[in-house]
CSV table of C-alpha atoms in Angstrom, one decimal:
chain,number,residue,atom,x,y,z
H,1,UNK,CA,-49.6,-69.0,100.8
H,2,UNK,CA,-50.3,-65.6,99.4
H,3,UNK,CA,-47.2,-63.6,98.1
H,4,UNK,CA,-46.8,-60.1,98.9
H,5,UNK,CA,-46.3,-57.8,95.7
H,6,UNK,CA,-42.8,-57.3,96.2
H,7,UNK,CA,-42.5,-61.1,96.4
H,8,UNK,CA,-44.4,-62.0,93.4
H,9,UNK,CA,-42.7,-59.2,91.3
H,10,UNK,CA,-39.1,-60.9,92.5
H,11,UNK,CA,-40.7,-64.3,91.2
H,12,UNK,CA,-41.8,-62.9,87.8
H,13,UNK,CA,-38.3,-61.9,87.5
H,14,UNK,CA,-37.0,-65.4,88.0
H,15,UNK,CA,-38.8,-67.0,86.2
H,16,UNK,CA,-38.0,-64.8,82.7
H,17,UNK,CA,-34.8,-65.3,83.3
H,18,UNK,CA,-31.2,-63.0,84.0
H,19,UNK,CA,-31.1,-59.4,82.4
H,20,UNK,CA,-30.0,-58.5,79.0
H,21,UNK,CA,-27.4,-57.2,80.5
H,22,UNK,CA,-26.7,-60.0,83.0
H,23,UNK,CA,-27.2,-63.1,80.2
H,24,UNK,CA,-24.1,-60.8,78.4
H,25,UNK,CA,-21.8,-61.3,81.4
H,26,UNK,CA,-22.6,-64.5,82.4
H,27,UNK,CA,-22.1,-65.8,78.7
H,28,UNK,CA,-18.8,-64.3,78.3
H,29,UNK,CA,-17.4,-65.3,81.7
H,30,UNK,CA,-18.4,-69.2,81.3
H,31,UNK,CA,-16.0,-70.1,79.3
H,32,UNK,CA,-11.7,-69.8,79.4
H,33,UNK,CA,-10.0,-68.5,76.0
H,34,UNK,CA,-9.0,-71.0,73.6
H,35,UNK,CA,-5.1,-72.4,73.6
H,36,UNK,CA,-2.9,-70.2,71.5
H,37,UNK,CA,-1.1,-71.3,68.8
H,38,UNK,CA,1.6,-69.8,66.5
H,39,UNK,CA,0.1,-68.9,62.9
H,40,UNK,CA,1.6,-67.3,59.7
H,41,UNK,CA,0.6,-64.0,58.7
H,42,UNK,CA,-1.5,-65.2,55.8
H,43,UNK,CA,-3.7,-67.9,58.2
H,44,UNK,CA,-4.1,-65.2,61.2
H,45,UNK,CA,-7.0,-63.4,59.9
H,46,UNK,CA,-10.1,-63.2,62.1
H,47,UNK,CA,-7.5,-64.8,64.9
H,48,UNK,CA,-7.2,-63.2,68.0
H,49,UNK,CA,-4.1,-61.6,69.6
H,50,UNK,CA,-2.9,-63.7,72.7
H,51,UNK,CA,0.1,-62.0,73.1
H,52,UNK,CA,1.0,-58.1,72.7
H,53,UNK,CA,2.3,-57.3,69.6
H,54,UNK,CA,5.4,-55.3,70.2
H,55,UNK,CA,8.1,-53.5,68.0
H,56,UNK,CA,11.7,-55.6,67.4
H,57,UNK,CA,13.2,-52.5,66.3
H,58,UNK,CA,12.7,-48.7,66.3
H,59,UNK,CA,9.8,-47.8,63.6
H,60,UNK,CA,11.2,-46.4,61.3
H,61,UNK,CA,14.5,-48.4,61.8
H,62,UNK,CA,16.9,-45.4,60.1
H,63,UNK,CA,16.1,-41.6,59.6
H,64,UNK,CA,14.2,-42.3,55.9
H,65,UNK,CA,13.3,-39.3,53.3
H,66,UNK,CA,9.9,-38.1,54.0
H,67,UNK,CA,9.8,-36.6,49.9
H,68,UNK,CA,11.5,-37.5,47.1
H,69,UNK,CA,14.1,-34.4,46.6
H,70,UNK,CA,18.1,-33.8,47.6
H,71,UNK,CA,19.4,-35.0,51.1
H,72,UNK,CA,21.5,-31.5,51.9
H,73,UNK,CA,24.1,-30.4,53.7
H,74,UNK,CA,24.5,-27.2,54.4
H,75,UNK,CA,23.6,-24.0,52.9
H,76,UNK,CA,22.7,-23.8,49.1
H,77,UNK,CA,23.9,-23.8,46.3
H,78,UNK,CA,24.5,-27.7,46.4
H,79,UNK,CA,26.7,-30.2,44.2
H,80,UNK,CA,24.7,-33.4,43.4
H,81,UNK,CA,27.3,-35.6,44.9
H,82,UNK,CA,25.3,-38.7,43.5
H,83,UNK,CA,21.7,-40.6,44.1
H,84,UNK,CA,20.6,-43.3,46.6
H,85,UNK,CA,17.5,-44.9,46.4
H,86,UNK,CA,14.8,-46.9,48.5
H,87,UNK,CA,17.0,-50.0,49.4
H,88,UNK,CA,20.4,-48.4,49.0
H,89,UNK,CA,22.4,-46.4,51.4
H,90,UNK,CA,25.1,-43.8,50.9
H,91,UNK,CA,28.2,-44.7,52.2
H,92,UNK,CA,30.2,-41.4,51.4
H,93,UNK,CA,30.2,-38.2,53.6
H,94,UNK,CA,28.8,-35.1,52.6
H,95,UNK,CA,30.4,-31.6,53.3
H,96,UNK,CA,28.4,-28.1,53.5
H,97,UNK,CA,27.2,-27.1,50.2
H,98,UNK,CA,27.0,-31.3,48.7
H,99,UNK,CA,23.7,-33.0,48.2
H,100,UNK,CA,22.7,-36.4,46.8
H,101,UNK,CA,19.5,-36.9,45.4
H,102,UNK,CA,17.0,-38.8,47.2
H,103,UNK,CA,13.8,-40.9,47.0
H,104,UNK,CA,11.1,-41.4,49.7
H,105,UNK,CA,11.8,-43.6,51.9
H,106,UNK,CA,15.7,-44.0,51.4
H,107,UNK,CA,17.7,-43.9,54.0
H,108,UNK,CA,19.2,-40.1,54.7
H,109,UNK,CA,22.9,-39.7,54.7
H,110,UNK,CA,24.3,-39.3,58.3
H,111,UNK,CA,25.6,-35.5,57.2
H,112,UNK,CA,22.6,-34.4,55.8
H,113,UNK,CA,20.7,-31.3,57.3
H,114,UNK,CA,17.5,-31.8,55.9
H,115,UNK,CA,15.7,-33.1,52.3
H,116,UNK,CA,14.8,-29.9,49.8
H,117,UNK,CA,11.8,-31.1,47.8
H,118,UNK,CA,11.8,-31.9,44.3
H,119,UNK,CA,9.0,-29.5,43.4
H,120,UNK,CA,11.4,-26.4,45.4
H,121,UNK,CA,14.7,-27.3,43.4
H,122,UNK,CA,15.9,-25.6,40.8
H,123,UNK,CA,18.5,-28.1,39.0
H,124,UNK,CA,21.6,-26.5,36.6
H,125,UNK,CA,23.8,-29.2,35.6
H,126,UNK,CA,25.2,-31.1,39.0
H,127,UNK,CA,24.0,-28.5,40.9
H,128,UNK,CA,20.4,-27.9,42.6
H,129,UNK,CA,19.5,-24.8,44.6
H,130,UNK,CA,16.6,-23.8,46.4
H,131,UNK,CA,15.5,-22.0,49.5
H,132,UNK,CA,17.8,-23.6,52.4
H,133,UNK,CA,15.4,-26.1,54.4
H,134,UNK,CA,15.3,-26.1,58.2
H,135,UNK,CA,17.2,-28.8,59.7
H,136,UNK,CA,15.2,-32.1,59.5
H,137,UNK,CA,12.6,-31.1,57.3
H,138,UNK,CA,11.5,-34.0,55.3
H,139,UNK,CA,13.2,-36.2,57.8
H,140,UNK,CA,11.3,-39.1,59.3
H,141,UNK,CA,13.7,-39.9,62.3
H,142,UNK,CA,14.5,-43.4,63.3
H,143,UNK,CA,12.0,-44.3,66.1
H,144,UNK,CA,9.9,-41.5,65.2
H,145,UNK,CA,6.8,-43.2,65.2
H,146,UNK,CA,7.7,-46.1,67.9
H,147,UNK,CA,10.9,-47.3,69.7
H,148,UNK,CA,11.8,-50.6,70.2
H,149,UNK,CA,9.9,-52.6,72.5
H,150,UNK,CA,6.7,-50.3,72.3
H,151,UNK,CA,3.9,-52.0,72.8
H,152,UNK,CA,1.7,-51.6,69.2
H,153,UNK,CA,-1.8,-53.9,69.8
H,154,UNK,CA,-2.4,-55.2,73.2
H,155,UNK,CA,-3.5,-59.0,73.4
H,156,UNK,CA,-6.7,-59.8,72.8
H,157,UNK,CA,-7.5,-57.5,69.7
H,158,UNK,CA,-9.0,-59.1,66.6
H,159,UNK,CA,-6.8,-59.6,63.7
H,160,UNK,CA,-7.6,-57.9,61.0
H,161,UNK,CA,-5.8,-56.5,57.4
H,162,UNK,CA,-4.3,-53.4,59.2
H,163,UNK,CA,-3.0,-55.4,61.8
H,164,UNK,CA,-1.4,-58.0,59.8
H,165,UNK,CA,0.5,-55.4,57.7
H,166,UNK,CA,1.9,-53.5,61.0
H,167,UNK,CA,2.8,-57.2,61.8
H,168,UNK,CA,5.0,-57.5,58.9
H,169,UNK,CA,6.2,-53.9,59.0
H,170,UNK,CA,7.4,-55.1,62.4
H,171,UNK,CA,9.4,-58.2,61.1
H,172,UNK,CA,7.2,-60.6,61.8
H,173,UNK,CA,6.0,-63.6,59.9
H,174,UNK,CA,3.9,-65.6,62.3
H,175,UNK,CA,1.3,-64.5,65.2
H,176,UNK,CA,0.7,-66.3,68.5
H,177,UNK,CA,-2.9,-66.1,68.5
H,178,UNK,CA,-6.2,-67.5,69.9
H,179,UNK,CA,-8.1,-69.5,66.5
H,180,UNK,CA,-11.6,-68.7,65.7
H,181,UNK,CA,-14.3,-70.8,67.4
H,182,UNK,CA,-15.4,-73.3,65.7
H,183,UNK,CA,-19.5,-73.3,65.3
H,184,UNK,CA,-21.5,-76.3,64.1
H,185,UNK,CA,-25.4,-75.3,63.4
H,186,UNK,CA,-28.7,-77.5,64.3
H,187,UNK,CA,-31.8,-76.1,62.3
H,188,UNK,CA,-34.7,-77.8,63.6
H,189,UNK,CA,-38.2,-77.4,62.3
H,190,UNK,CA,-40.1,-79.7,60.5
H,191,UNK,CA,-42.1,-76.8,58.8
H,192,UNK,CA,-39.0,-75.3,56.8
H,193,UNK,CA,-38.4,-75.5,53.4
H,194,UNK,CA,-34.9,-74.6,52.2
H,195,UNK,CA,-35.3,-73.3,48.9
H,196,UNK,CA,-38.2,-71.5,46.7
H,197,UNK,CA,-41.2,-70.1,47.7
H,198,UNK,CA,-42.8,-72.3,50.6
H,199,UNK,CA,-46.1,-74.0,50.3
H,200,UNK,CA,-49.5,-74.2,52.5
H,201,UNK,CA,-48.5,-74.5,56.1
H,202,UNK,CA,-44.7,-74.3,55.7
H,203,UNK,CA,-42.3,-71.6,56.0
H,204,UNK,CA,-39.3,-70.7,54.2
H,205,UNK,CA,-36.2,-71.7,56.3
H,206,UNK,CA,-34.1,-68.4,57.1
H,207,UNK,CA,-31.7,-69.2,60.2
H,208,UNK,CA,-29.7,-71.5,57.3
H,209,UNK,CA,-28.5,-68.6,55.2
H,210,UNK,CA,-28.2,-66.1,57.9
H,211,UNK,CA,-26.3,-68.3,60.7
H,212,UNK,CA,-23.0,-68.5,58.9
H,213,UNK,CA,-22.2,-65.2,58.1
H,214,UNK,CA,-23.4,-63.7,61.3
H,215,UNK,CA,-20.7,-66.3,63.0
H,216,UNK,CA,-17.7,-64.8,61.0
H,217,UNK,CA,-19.0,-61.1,61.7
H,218,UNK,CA,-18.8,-62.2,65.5
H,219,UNK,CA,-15.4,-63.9,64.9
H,220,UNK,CA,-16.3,-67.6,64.9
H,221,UNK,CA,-16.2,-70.3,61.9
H,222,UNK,CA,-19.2,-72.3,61.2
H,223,UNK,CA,-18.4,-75.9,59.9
H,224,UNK,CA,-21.6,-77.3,59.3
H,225,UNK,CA,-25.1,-76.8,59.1
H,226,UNK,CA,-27.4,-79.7,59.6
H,227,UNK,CA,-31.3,-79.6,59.9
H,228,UNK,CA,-32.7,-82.0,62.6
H,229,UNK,CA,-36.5,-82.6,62.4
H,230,UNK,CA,-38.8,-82.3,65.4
H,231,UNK,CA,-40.0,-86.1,64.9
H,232,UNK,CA,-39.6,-88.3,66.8
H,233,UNK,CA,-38.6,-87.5,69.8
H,234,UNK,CA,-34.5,-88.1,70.7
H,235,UNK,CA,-33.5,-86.7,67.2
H,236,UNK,CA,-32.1,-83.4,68.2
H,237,UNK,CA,-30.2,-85.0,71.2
H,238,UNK,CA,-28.5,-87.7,69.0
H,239,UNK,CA,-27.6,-84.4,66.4
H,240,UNK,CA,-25.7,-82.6,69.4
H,241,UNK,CA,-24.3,-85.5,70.7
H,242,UNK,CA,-22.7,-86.6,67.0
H,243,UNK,CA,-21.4,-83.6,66.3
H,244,UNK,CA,-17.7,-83.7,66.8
H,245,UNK,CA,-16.0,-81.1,65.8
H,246,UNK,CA,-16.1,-77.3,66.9
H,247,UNK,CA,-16.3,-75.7,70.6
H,248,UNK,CA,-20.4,-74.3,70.1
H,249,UNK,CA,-23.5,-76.2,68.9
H,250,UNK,CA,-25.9,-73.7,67.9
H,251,UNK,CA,-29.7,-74.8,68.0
H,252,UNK,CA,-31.9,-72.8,66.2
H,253,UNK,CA,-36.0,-73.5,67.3
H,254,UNK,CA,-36.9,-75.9,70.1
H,255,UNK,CA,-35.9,-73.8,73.0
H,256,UNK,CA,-39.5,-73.1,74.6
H,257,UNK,CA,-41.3,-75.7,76.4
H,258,UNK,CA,-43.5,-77.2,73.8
H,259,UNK,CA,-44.6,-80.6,73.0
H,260,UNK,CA,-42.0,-80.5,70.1
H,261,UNK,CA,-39.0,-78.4,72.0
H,262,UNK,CA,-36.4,-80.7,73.2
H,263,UNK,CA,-33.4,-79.2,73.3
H,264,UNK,CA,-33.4,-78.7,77.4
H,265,UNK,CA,-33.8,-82.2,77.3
H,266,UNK,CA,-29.6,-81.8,75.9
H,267,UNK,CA,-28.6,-79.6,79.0
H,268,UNK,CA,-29.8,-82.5,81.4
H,269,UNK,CA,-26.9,-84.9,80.9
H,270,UNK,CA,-24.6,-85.9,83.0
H,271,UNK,CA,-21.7,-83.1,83.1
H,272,UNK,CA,-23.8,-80.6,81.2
H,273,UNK,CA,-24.4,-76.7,83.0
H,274,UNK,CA,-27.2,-74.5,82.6
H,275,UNK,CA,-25.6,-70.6,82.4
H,276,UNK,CA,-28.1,-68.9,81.2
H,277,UNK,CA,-32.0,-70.3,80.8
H,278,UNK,CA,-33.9,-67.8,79.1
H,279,UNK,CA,-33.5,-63.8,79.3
H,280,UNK,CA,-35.5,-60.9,80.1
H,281,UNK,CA,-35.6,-59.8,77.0
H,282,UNK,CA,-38.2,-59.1,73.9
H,283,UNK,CA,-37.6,-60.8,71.5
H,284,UNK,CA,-35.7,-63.8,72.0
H,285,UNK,CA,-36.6,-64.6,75.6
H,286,UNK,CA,-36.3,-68.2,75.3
H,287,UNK,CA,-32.5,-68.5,74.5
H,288,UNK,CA,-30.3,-70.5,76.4
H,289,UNK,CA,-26.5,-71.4,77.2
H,290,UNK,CA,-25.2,-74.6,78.4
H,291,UNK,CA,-21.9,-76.0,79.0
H,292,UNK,CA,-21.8,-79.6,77.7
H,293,UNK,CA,-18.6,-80.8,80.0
H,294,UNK,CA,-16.3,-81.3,77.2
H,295,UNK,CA,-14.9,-78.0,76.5
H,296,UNK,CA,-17.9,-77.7,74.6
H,297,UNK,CA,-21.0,-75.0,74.7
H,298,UNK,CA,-24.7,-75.6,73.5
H,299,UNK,CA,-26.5,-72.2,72.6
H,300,UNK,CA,-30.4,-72.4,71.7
H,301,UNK,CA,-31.9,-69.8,70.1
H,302,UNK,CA,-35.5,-68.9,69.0
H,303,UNK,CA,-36.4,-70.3,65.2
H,304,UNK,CA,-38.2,-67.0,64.5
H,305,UNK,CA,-35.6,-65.2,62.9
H,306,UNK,CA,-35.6,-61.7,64.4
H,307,UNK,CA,-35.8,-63.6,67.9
H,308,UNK,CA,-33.1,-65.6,67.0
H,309,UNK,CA,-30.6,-62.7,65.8
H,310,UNK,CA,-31.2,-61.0,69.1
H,311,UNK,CA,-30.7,-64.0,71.1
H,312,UNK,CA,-27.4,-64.5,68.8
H,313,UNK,CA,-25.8,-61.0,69.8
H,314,UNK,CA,-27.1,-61.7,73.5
H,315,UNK,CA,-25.6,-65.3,74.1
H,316,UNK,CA,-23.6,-66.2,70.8
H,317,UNK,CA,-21.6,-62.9,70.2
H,318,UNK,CA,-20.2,-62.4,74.3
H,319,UNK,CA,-19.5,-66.5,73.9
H,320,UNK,CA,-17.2,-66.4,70.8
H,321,UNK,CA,-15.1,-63.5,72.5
H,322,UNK,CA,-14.7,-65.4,75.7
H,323,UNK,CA,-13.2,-68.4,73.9
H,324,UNK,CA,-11.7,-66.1,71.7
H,325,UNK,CA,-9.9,-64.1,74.4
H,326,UNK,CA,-11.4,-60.7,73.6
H,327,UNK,CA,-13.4,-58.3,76.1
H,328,UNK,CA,-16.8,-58.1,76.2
H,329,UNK,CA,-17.4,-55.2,73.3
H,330,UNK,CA,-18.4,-51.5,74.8
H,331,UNK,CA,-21.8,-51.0,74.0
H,332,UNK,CA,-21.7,-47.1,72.0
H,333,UNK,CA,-24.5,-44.8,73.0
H,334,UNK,CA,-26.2,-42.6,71.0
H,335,UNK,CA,-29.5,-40.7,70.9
H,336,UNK,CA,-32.5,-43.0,69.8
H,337,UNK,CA,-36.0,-41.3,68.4
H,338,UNK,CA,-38.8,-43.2,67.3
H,339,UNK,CA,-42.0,-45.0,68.7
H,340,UNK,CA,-41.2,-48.0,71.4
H,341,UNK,CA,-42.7,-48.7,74.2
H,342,UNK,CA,-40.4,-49.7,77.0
H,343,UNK,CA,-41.5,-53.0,78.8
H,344,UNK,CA,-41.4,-53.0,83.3
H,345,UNK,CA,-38.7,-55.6,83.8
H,346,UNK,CA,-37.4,-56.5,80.3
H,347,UNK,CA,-35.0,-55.5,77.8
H,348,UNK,CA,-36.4,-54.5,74.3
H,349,UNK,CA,-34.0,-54.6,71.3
H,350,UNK,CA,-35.3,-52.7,68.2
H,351,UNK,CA,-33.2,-51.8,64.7
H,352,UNK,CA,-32.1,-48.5,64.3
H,353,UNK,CA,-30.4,-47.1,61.5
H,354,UNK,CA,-27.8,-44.5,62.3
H,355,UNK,CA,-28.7,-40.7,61.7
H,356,UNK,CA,-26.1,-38.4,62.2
H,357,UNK,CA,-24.9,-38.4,65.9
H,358,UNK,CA,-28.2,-40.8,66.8
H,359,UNK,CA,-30.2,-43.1,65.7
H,360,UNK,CA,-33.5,-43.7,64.7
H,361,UNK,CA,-36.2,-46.8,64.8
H,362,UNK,CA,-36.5,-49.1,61.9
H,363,UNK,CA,-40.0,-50.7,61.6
H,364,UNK,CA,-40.7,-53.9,60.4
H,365,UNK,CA,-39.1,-55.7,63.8
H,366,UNK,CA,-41.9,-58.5,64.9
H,367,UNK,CA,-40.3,-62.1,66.2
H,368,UNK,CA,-40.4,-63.4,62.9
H,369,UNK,CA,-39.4,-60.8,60.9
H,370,UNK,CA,-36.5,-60.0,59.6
H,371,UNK,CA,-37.1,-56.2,57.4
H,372,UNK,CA,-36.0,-54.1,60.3
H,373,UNK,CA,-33.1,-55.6,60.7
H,374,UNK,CA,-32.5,-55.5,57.2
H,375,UNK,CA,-32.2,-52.2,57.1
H,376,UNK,CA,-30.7,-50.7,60.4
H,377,UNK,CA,-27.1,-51.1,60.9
H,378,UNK,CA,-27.3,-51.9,65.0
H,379,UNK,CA,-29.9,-53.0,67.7
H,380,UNK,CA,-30.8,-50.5,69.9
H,381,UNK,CA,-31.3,-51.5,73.7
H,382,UNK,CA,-34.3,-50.2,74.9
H,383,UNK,CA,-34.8,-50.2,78.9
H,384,UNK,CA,-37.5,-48.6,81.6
H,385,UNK,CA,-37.2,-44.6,81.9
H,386,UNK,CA,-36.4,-44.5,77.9
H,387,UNK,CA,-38.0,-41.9,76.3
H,388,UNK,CA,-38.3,-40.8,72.3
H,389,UNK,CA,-34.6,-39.0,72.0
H,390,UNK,CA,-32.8,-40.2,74.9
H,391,UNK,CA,-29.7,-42.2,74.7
H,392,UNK,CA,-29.2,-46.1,74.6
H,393,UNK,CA,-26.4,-48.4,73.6
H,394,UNK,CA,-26.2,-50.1,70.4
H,395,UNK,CA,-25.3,-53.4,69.8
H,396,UNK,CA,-23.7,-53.2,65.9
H,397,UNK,CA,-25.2,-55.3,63.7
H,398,UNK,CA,-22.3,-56.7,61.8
H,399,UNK,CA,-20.8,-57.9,64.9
């Protein structure tokens, strides 16, 4: 039977695989977020929000000195009526024309009009004068920045040190959160070496060193990495099925359909669920994502290394925030220049390095290597109708 071109084009399609775009959804839908679990401030970075975090109190809890200076009341002249510092309060009244000195972030006395500045107060013995501040100048007023019960971060934000400390500003001294996937790493090749310069017909392993980092950029933890060899056949799918620990088995190599490429020969167990087989993308179209049945998920990227850290931020990245709880990241725009050739039907991602507002084309981006990459600080996602200078979204490179 002869296909008509509108047929065969919707077959090409099929068989490369879902979108860029597509694999992205599909990867972060699969799975449901991890349980939450309470954790102490000092274990809860790279965690994951599950709940919102919300004031107990109003922020700040009392009207606090903005300056250090003299708490007045009044107009001036003003008699120092005493001092109260940051973790004291003043317990006496003050009448027009009194003042107590003061010290940023103490809390004001209830009579107070307003804090004079050190640097505008003339002192004479126990009295300061100065021009009369407006009334609550130098004041930060209780609830001033949020009342109680505000909602701060919503659920499903990524803990980091900026959070933790509004965390404790707030009173708190453990999280609920969402943990960090756990990631266990399969590096198959029988060609790798894995330290010095390689020899005739062998090839320096680079998936090993750059696996594990790239992980905790994306919000995961890796726990292992373990190199399977592609000899005999059955050794990768003993490796996945003794690893034991961890939510995601990343396979690096073996994904294609070669004599040596097992690891769909994993996703064909009893339980197991292809999500995504293969992508229309260049590099890294033969990546995959499977679901192993026991709350467990089996991604397979390409062993050339560029390919691989493509397919990563395709499959990998949109996997860890779906355990993790988050939303699949907003891919930023910008303007792109520089010389690529957009490919009918596929996604190309190239390293750009910002430049200004936009951003420009790194070279040095083939499967296998890595010196692009290197360089730019995000992937730039090249589809049809791109041209030199028009915009595209950018997939960060740190995660």
């Amino acid at each position: 039977m002869l296909l008509t071109s509108d047929a065969a084009t919707a077959c090409a399609a099929a068989a490369q695989g879902p979108s860029w775009e597509r694999a992205r959804e599909l990867a972060h839908a699969a799975p449901l977020p991890m349980a939450a679990r309470a954790l102490p401030l000092a274990a809860a970075a790279g965690t994951t929000l599950a709940d919102a975090l919300r004031t107990r109190d109003p922020l700040p809890a009392f009207d606090t000195a903005a300056m250090d200076g003299y708490a007045v009341a009044g107009a001036g002249p003003w008699r120092i009526r005493g001092a109260v510092r940051a973790g004291a309060v003043w317990d006496g009244p003050l009448a027009a024309g009194d003042a107590v000195e003061i010290s940023t972030g103490a809390p004001v006395p209830a009579d107070a009009r307003a804090v004079l500045p050190l640097e505008r107060a003339a002192l004479s013995g126990d009295w300061v004068s100065g021009r009369t501040p407006l009334p609550g100048s130098h004041i930060r007023r209780a609830g001033e920045d949020a009342p109680a019960g505000a909602v701060l971060v919503p659920a499903g934000t990524r803990v980091g040190p900026a959070l933790l400390g509004l965390a404790a500003a707030c009173g708190y001294d453990t999280l609920r959160v969402r943990p960090r996937p756990r990631v266990t790493v399969l590096v198959t090749g029988d060609e790798l070496e894995r330290k010095g310069r390689p020899g005739p017909g062998r090839i320096r392993d680079a998936l090993g060193p750059l696996l594990p980092p790239l992980v905790a950029a994306l919000g995961g933890e890796t726990v292992g990495v373990e190199y399977v060899s592609d000899r005999p056949a059955g050794l990768l799918a003993r490796a996945v099925n003794g690893v034991r620990d961890g939510e995601i088995i990343v396979v690096t190599g073996s994904t294609s359909v070669g004599a040596t490429d097992q690891l769909r020969g994993c996703c064909a167990t009893p339980g197991a669920r292809m999500v995504v087989d293969t992508v229309a993308c260049r590099p890294g179209h033969p990546q995959l994502m499977a679901g192993l049945g026991t709350g467990r998920w089996l991604v397979g990227l390409p062993g050339n290394p560029y390919a691989a850290l493509v397919a990563a931020h395709t499959l990998l990245a949109p996997l860890i925030a779906g355990l993790s709880g988050r939303a699949l990241p907003h891919l930023p725009q910008a303007p792109v220049r520089g010389d690529v050739q957009p490919v009918a039907g596929l996604t190309r991602l190239v390293p750009v390095a910002r430049d200004g507002s936009g951003a420009r084309v790194v070279g040095g981006h083939r499967a296998a290597f890595l010196h692009g990459a290197a360089l730019g600080d995000a992937l730039a996602v090249i589809t049809d109708g791109w041209e030199d200078g028009s915009p595209a979204p950018l997939v960060p490179l740190e995660g």
